[in-house]
Coordinates of C-alpha atoms in Angstrom, one line a residue:
K1 CA 0.0 0.0 0.0
V2 CA 3.1 2.3 -0.2
D3 CA 5.1 3.3 -3.1
I4 CA 8.6 3.2 -1.2
I5 CA 9.8 2.6 2.3
Q6 CA 12.4 5.2 3.0
S7 CA 14.0 4.2 6.4
V8 CA 15.1 0.6 6.2
D9 CA 17.8 0.6 8.9
S10 CA 18.4 -3.1 9.8
V11 CA 18.6 -6.6 8.5
R12 CA 15.7 -7.5 10.7
L13 CA 13.6 -4.9 8.9
L14 CA 14.8 -6.2 5.5
E15 CA 13.6 -9.6 6.6
A16 CA 10.2 -8.4 7.8
I17 CA 9.5 -6.3 4.8
N18 CA 10.5 -9.1 2.5
K19 CA 8.2 -11.6 4.3
E20 CA 5.2 -9.2 4.1
A21 CA 5.8 -8.3 0.4
A22 CA 5.9 -12.0 -0.4
K23 CA 2.6 -12.4 1.3
L24 CA 1.2 -9.6 -1.0
G25 CA 2.9 -11.0 -4.0
I26 CA 4.8 -7.7 -4.7
I27 CA 8.3 -6.3 -5.0
Q28 CA 8.6 -3.6 -2.4
D29 CA 10.9 -0.6 -3.2
I30 CA 13.0 0.5 -0.3
L31 CA 15.8 3.0 0.6
L32 CA 18.5 1.9 2.9
E33 CA 19.1 4.4 5.7
V34 CA 22.7 5.3 6.3
N35 CA 23.9 6.6 9.6
I36 CA 26.3 8.9 7.8
G37 CA 27.3 10.8 10.9
L38 CA 28.0 7.8 13.0
E39 CA 25.6 9.1 15.6
E40 CA 24.7 6.7 18.5
S41 CA 21.3 8.5 18.7
K42 CA 20.3 7.6 15.1
S43 CA 19.5 4.3 13.5
G44 CA 20.7 3.1 10.1
F45 CA 23.4 1.1 8.6
L46 CA 26.9 2.4 9.2
P47 CA 28.6 3.4 5.9
D48 CA 31.0 0.4 6.0
Q49 CA 28.0 -1.9 6.3
I50 CA 26.2 -0.8 3.2
H51 CA 28.3 -2.8 0.7
P52 CA 27.8 -6.1 2.6
V53 CA 24.0 -5.5 2.9
C54 CA 23.8 -4.7 -0.8
A55 CA 25.7 -7.9 -1.6
E56 CA 23.0 -9.8 0.4
I57 CA 19.9 -8.1 -1.1
A58 CA 19.6 -10.7 -3.9
K59 CA 18.3 -13.2 -1.3
Y60 CA 15.4 -11.0 -0.5
S61 CA 13.3 -11.7 -3.7
N62 CA 10.5 -9.4 -2.8
I63 CA 12.7 -6.3 -2.3
R64 CA 14.2 -3.9 -4.6
V65 CA 16.7 -1.2 -3.2
R66 CA 16.0 2.0 -5.1
G67 CA 18.6 4.1 -3.2
L68 CA 19.9 5.5 0.1
M69 CA 18.6 8.1 2.6
A70 CA 20.3 9.8 5.4
I71 CA 19.9 12.6 7.9
P72 CA 23.2 13.9 8.8
P73 CA 24.0 15.5 12.2
I74 CA 22.7 19.0 12.8
C75 CA 25.5 21.3 11.8
R76 CA 25.6 25.1 12.0
N77 CA 28.2 25.1 9.3
N78 CA 27.0 24.2 5.8
T79 CA 30.5 23.1 4.8
K80 CA 30.3 20.2 7.4
N81 CA 26.9 19.2 5.9
H82 CA 28.4 19.4 2.5
N83 CA 31.0 16.8 3.5
F84 CA 28.2 14.4 4.8
F85 CA 26.2 14.8 1.7
Q86 CA 29.2 14.3 -0.5
E87 CA 30.1 11.1 1.3
M88 CA 26.5 9.8 0.7
Y89 CA 26.9 10.7 -3.0
N90 CA 30.2 8.8 -3.2
L91 CA 28.7 5.9 -1.5
S92 CA 25.8 5.8 -4.0
V93 CA 28.3 6.0 -7.0
D94 CA 30.3 3.1 -5.4
I95 CA 27.2 1.0 -5.0
T96 CA 26.1 1.7 -8.7
A97 CA 29.4 0.7 -10.0
K98 CA 29.3 -2.7 -8.2
K99 CA 26.0 -3.7 -10.0
Y100 CA 24.4 -5.6 -7.1
D101 CA 21.4 -7.7 -7.9
N102 CA 18.1 -6.0 -6.9
V103 CA 20.0 -2.7 -6.2
W104 CA 19.4 0.4 -8.1
V105 CA 20.6 3.7 -6.8
D106 CA 18.4 6.2 -8.6
I107 CA 17.2 7.9 -5.5
L108 CA 19.4 9.6 -3.0
S109 CA 17.2 11.0 -0.2
M110 CA 19.1 13.6 1.9
G111 CA 18.4 17.1 2.8
M112 CA 15.7 18.8 4.9
S113 CA 14.3 22.4 5.3
D114 CA 17.5 23.7 6.7
D115 CA 20.0 22.1 4.4
F116 CA 18.3 21.0 1.2
R117 CA 20.2 23.4 -1.0
E118 CA 23.5 22.0 0.0
A119 CA 22.1 18.4 -0.4
I120 CA 20.9 19.2 -4.0
V121 CA 24.3 20.5 -4.9
C122 CA 25.7 17.2 -3.7
G123 CA 23.3 15.1 -5.8
S124 CA 20.2 14.6 -3.7
T125 CA 17.2 13.5 -5.8
M126 CA 14.7 13.6 -2.9
I127 CA 14.3 16.2 -0.1
R128 CA 12.2 16.4 3.0
I129 CA 11.0 19.9 3.6
G130 CA 8.1 19.6 6.1
T131 CA 9.2 22.3 8.5
A132 CA 9.5 24.8 5.5
I133 CA 5.9 24.0 4.6
F134 CA 4.1 23.3 7.8
G135 CA 6.4 25.1 10.4
A136 CA 8.3 23.8 13.3
R137 CA 6.8 20.9 15.2
D138 CA 5.3 21.6 18.6
Y139 CA 6.8 19.0 20.9
S140 CA 4.9 20.2 23.9
R141 CA 1.9 18.3 23.0

């Protein structure tokens, strides 16, 4: 019932999505979440885990990896964000060159309301700009 699942952050989740997609008789498109800033507070595969995961994707016959997504650490300096975004872009290029089965990297989801311009400069094809549209979240509720 969804077009793409954007935040697949573990092998356990890959297995669960594959199982449910098989029940429905579909191939589910996903994005692998990368913890590009190596933050303990965030989920996602570490950058050095992405290639081994991509190599194993072929065994999940009801999943198709369409790309990567990341939310880098909050940075006051756009240069630092640029480095994280560039690292994500480089990772996507490396994955594409390897030609893993069931892995296409035509989507690179990175960039939010405060840093989307820098993300686009670095190759982002999908941005998340909810705050720019709807305003800041009210966490007091």
